[in-house]
């Protein structure tokens, strides 16, 4: 723990990613820097008078993180986030932040925030964004107004809710956006300003293992269901990334109905913004048709978020009605009471 003359404390878990990369002997850049090195690279951290504890948790690219790396991280956060610590920060590869942050959000019940960050420009490049993002994440994690907000994602001086944030660009430092609702707030002059708050938190009772398989199948022009057919018997659940507001070609409907009879099939949209519909379109393969055949609408949850939620619901052995209720609540199209477990598990919320 550094800078003891302060009562603001943060614990940082480093998982690798671009923020921690340096030149690799075999070419390109690869994860190499420790959490201490990330902290040492932040100009002005000492002026903030924040005590920082670090944990080197993993050293890998975001693409190779597993579900169980994140459930182990959630356990470690639970154990290390004692009363005296104001919040946790996670540094990792940006490629999977939209999934890891949401899984952490669903598993985290303490009042202190967990703030996930990373970088788009690695430390060898001009204008590397890692130090600024990490400082902003630390400032967010120790701020009193971040308490009770669950897991947040901070990059580019924006604060996003884990359940809404998406990576929208391959290289831009402004890649992280929340198409549904916008950012919760911003970092201004070193202080987080939260302009919006989430209506509630949602925690799940069980952590998924790597053995639960949920496939994301994206629908496309002229899709004849060959991929769905090939995958259907080998997975525990499916998320359909549907066309528009949740549509599929008519020829895929019988197959989807048969699959929905055996395993949960969730209907999301491939568009990247907006909610799936429920009552508007009536043609074969429309959202009305698919819902009447047993598919579960994802609402505002995009396909990768819907997959994370379904993994956790399968881990909790939820039946179809609990899965439908959970998606109704998290997808934002039913009353909060439908969330199957206590929504505000900590009195601090
Ligand atoms: N491009 C990624 C990043 O920004 C690489 C990764 O996810 O590890 O960190």
XYZ file of C-alpha atoms and ligand atoms in Angstrom:
358
model
C 0.000 0.000 0.000
C 1.463 3.391 -1.000
C 0.767 6.968 0.268
C -0.389 6.134 3.775
C -1.365 9.715 4.725
C -4.845 9.447 3.291
C -8.158 7.895 4.120
C -9.062 7.131 0.495
C -8.039 3.664 -0.561
C -8.280 1.641 -3.724
C -7.244 -1.861 -4.731
C -6.182 -2.542 -8.310
C -6.422 -5.935 -9.981
C -4.321 -6.127 -13.155
C -5.277 -8.675 -15.819
C -3.076 -7.631 -18.765
C -4.389 -6.184 -22.047
C -3.075 -3.344 -24.191
C -2.707 -1.093 -21.151
C 0.015 -3.480 -19.901
C 1.697 -4.317 -23.202
C 5.273 -3.767 -24.321
C 7.314 -4.806 -27.353
C 7.496 -8.570 -27.653
C 10.705 -10.337 -28.837
C 8.602 -12.169 -31.430
C 7.115 -8.953 -32.878
C 4.148 -6.758 -32.018
C 3.214 -5.999 -28.435
C 2.096 -8.429 -25.725
C 1.063 -8.158 -22.057
C 4.141 -7.692 -19.865
C 3.811 -4.783 -17.397
C 2.975 -5.373 -13.748
C 0.342 -3.462 -11.809
C 3.132 -1.548 -10.016
C 4.508 -0.453 -13.396
C 1.065 0.733 -14.494
C 0.764 2.821 -11.348
C 4.287 4.210 -11.736
C 3.372 5.477 -15.224
C 0.582 7.767 -13.961
C 1.755 11.391 -13.731
C 0.304 13.159 -10.721
C -1.099 10.141 -8.897
C 0.734 11.139 -5.719
C -1.051 14.538 -5.788
C -4.361 12.746 -5.453
C -3.528 11.438 -2.002
C -5.042 8.036 -2.615
C -3.526 4.887 -1.099
C -3.163 2.233 -3.774
C -2.849 -1.519 -3.276
C -2.103 -3.706 -6.299
C -2.725 -7.331 -7.227
C -1.221 -8.939 -10.339
C -4.157 -11.211 -11.066
C -3.652 -12.346 -14.687
C -1.319 -11.315 -17.521
C -3.187 -11.990 -20.759
C -4.926 -10.418 -23.719
C -8.641 -9.799 -23.230
C -9.477 -12.371 -25.886
C -8.019 -15.239 -23.840
C -9.743 -14.492 -20.544
C -12.197 -17.203 -19.532
C -15.465 -17.012 -17.660
C -13.737 -18.623 -14.663
C -10.969 -15.986 -14.688
C -13.708 -13.436 -14.067
C -15.596 -15.493 -11.482
C -12.255 -15.982 -9.661
C -11.731 -12.222 -9.897
C -15.193 -11.609 -8.419
C -14.242 -13.922 -5.516
C -10.929 -12.113 -5.015
C -12.687 -8.738 -5.023
C -15.179 -10.052 -2.460
C -12.353 -11.167 -0.181
C -10.049 -8.159 -0.574
C -12.608 -5.341 -0.655
C -12.721 -4.734 3.078
C -14.605 -1.890 4.752
C -11.529 0.355 4.723
C -11.199 0.232 0.926
C -13.362 2.618 -1.087
C -13.388 0.718 -4.347
C -11.708 -1.711 -6.718
C -10.195 -1.055 -10.141
C -9.670 -3.741 -12.770
C -7.251 -3.203 -15.685
C -7.658 -5.545 -18.624
C -7.815 -5.935 -22.392
C -10.557 -3.847 -23.908
C -11.633 -6.590 -26.330
C -13.808 -8.290 -23.714
C -14.602 -5.480 -21.255
C -18.253 -5.328 -22.328
C -18.628 -8.942 -21.170
C -16.295 -9.102 -18.163
C -17.698 -5.906 -16.653
C -21.271 -7.177 -16.947
C -20.369 -10.538 -15.398
C -18.604 -8.736 -12.530
C -21.661 -6.523 -12.128
C -23.969 -9.535 -11.796
C -21.650 -11.203 -9.253
C -20.783 -8.136 -7.169
C -22.983 -7.262 -4.205
C -20.852 -4.987 -2.031
C -21.524 -1.234 -1.915
C -18.051 -0.272 -3.134
C -17.772 0.175 -6.897
C -15.711 -2.027 -9.196
C -14.316 0.126 -12.008
C -12.983 -1.587 -15.131
C -10.580 0.188 -17.464
C -7.973 -0.462 -20.149
C -6.304 1.297 -23.041
C -6.635 1.530 -26.798
C -3.103 2.821 -27.431
C -0.371 0.680 -25.922
C 2.405 2.252 -23.805
C 4.899 2.271 -26.727
C 2.697 4.656 -28.769
C 2.436 8.444 -28.787
C -0.668 9.473 -26.844
C -0.990 6.213 -24.954
C -4.280 6.459 -23.054
C -3.611 3.893 -20.322
C -2.277 6.232 -17.591
C -5.148 8.731 -18.014
C -7.746 5.973 -18.041
C -6.259 4.308 -14.964
C -6.130 7.589 -13.063
C -9.746 8.343 -14.007
C -10.779 4.835 -12.914
C -9.036 5.288 -9.548
C -10.670 8.690 -9.036
C -14.049 7.159 -9.844
C -13.501 4.159 -7.573
C -12.784 6.274 -4.465
C -15.563 8.806 -5.005
C -18.522 8.554 -2.584
C -21.115 8.930 -5.349
C -19.814 5.797 -7.053
C -20.929 3.700 -4.080
C -23.860 1.430 -4.798
C -23.355 1.645 -8.580
C -22.022 -1.901 -9.013
C -19.549 -2.273 -11.834
C -18.612 0.761 -13.934
C -16.438 1.080 -17.029
C -14.243 4.184 -17.286
C -12.319 5.142 -20.440
C -11.849 8.430 -22.256
C -13.096 10.369 -19.206
C -16.542 8.761 -19.502
C -18.249 6.609 -16.877
C -20.429 3.830 -18.267
C -22.721 1.268 -16.663
C -21.430 -2.273 -17.140
C -24.822 -3.468 -18.329
C -24.984 -0.892 -21.131
C -21.461 -0.292 -22.385
C -20.280 -1.577 -25.762
C -16.974 -1.565 -27.622
C -17.973 0.120 -30.874
C -14.707 0.725 -32.745
C -11.559 -1.330 -33.313
C -9.002 1.411 -32.618
C -10.585 4.680 -31.485
C -9.865 5.774 -27.891
C -13.565 6.760 -27.828
C -14.629 3.183 -28.626
C -16.662 2.630 -25.440
C -20.208 3.896 -25.729
C -23.596 3.222 -24.195
C -26.043 3.388 -27.117
C -28.999 2.828 -24.773
C -29.084 5.691 -22.299
C -25.618 7.174 -22.756
C -22.829 7.378 -20.173
C -23.703 7.656 -16.493
C -21.270 10.527 -16.179
C -17.886 12.045 -16.889
C -14.584 12.770 -15.182
C -14.092 16.525 -14.999
C -10.995 18.070 -13.430
C -10.212 14.782 -11.751
C -13.661 14.322 -10.240
C -16.376 11.965 -11.373
C -19.639 13.701 -12.138
C -22.484 11.227 -12.240
C -25.386 12.760 -14.138
C -27.491 9.592 -14.333
C -27.968 6.666 -12.012
C -29.142 3.146 -12.675
C -32.617 2.407 -11.326
C -31.410 -0.665 -9.438
C -28.760 -3.334 -9.266
C -29.225 -6.990 -10.052
C -27.156 -9.798 -8.592
C -27.273 -13.491 -9.426
C -26.891 -16.284 -6.861
C -24.465 -18.513 -8.785
C -21.266 -18.130 -10.789
C -21.021 -19.949 -14.127
C -18.161 -22.318 -14.940
C -16.451 -22.718 -18.294
C -18.500 -25.847 -18.970
C -21.802 -24.053 -19.665
C -22.107 -23.299 -23.377
C -24.241 -20.533 -24.778
C -23.811 -19.804 -28.483
C -24.479 -16.475 -30.161
C -25.901 -17.076 -33.637
C -26.135 -14.003 -35.841
C -28.912 -14.002 -38.443
C -28.062 -12.753 -41.942
C -29.702 -12.188 -45.298
C -30.917 -15.510 -46.692
C -29.888 -17.524 -43.598
C -31.211 -21.068 -43.988
C -30.508 -22.244 -40.440
C -27.497 -24.449 -41.268
C -25.366 -22.938 -38.486
C -28.199 -23.117 -35.967
C -28.796 -26.747 -36.890
C -25.109 -27.604 -36.506
C -24.795 -25.913 -33.125
C -28.188 -26.635 -31.558
C -27.427 -30.060 -30.068
C -24.116 -29.013 -28.531
C -25.072 -26.061 -26.365
C -27.040 -25.342 -23.198
C -28.592 -22.170 -24.562
C -28.633 -19.925 -27.620
C -28.732 -16.180 -28.129
C -30.075 -15.271 -31.556
C -28.654 -11.955 -32.770
C -31.702 -11.201 -34.861
C -32.284 -8.758 -37.668
C -33.705 -5.367 -36.758
C -35.970 -5.463 -33.720
C -35.654 -9.270 -33.390
C -36.496 -10.912 -36.694
C -35.315 -14.015 -38.568
C -35.981 -15.411 -42.061
C -39.254 -17.370 -42.104
C -37.438 -20.567 -43.087
C -35.524 -20.606 -39.773
C -38.658 -20.420 -37.601
C -39.487 -24.167 -37.301
C -35.911 -24.927 -36.252
C -35.906 -22.151 -33.656
C -39.228 -23.358 -32.270
C -37.873 -26.904 -31.920
C -34.723 -25.625 -30.200
C -36.698 -23.365 -27.842
C -38.618 -26.448 -26.771
C -35.375 -28.025 -25.506
C -33.114 -25.192 -24.358
C -33.495 -21.464 -23.600
C -33.327 -19.443 -26.810
C -32.996 -15.698 -26.267
C -33.891 -13.202 -28.982
C -31.609 -10.137 -29.211
C -30.831 -7.701 -32.011
C -27.702 -7.525 -34.123
C -28.144 -3.768 -34.655
C -26.122 -2.583 -31.658
C -28.728 -0.244 -30.180
C -32.366 -0.183 -29.097
C -34.651 -2.812 -27.597
C -36.094 -5.896 -29.203
C -39.813 -5.411 -29.815
C -42.614 -7.643 -28.515
C -45.924 -6.689 -30.083
C -45.398 -4.798 -33.339
C -44.684 -7.140 -36.250
C -46.860 -10.111 -37.163
C -45.124 -11.791 -40.127
C -43.544 -15.269 -39.916
C -40.142 -14.802 -38.277
C -41.199 -11.561 -36.573
C -40.675 -10.904 -32.867
C -44.354 -11.671 -32.125
C -44.090 -14.973 -33.970
C -40.838 -15.979 -32.263
C -41.983 -15.013 -28.766
C -45.192 -17.016 -29.273
C -42.982 -20.014 -30.124
C -40.999 -19.799 -26.887
C -38.130 -17.422 -27.600
C -37.277 -15.016 -24.773
C -36.781 -11.357 -25.759
C -33.558 -9.723 -24.547
C -34.916 -6.158 -24.496
C -32.054 -3.684 -24.404
C -29.413 -6.331 -23.754
C -27.229 -6.802 -26.813
C -26.213 -10.335 -27.822
C -22.968 -10.514 -25.826
C -24.624 -9.163 -22.667
C -27.574 -11.530 -23.167
C -25.139 -14.445 -23.357
C -23.482 -13.437 -20.062
C -26.859 -13.153 -18.319
C -28.023 -16.510 -19.692
C -24.790 -18.187 -18.516
C -25.423 -16.976 -14.975
C -29.096 -18.028 -15.068
C -28.167 -21.512 -16.283
C -25.570 -21.726 -13.497
C -28.383 -20.982 -11.051
C -30.519 -23.771 -12.584
C -33.273 -21.322 -13.455
C -36.395 -22.610 -15.127
C -37.946 -20.927 -18.152
C -40.164 -18.595 -16.133
C -37.250 -17.363 -14.008
C -35.157 -16.836 -17.148
C -37.983 -14.888 -18.763
C -38.438 -12.793 -15.630
C -34.716 -12.069 -15.379
C -34.508 -10.949 -19.001
C -37.622 -8.831 -18.539
C -35.983 -6.993 -15.665
C -32.435 -6.707 -17.020
C -33.663 -6.120 -20.555
C -35.636 -3.151 -19.251
C -39.106 -4.052 -20.509
C -40.791 -5.285 -17.307
C -41.141 -4.002 -13.765
C -38.123 -4.415 -11.545
C -40.086 -6.756 -9.282
C -39.687 -9.502 -11.863
C -35.976 -9.899 -11.101
C -35.993 -13.316 -9.390
C -33.614 -12.411 -6.542
C -33.157 -9.442 -4.207
C -32.200 -6.533 -6.467
C -30.436 -4.433 -3.901
C -28.522 -7.023 -1.939
C -26.582 -4.467 0.058
C -28.179 -2.010 2.389
C -25.907 0.730 1.059
C -27.778 0.933 -2.231
N -7.023 -4.422 -28.116
C -7.051 -4.998 -26.843
C -6.918 -4.000 -25.727
O -7.288 -2.898 -25.982
C -6.223 -6.190 -26.644
C -6.825 -6.967 -25.516
O -8.035 -6.974 -25.334
O -6.037 -7.538 -24.761
O -6.502 -4.250 -24.642
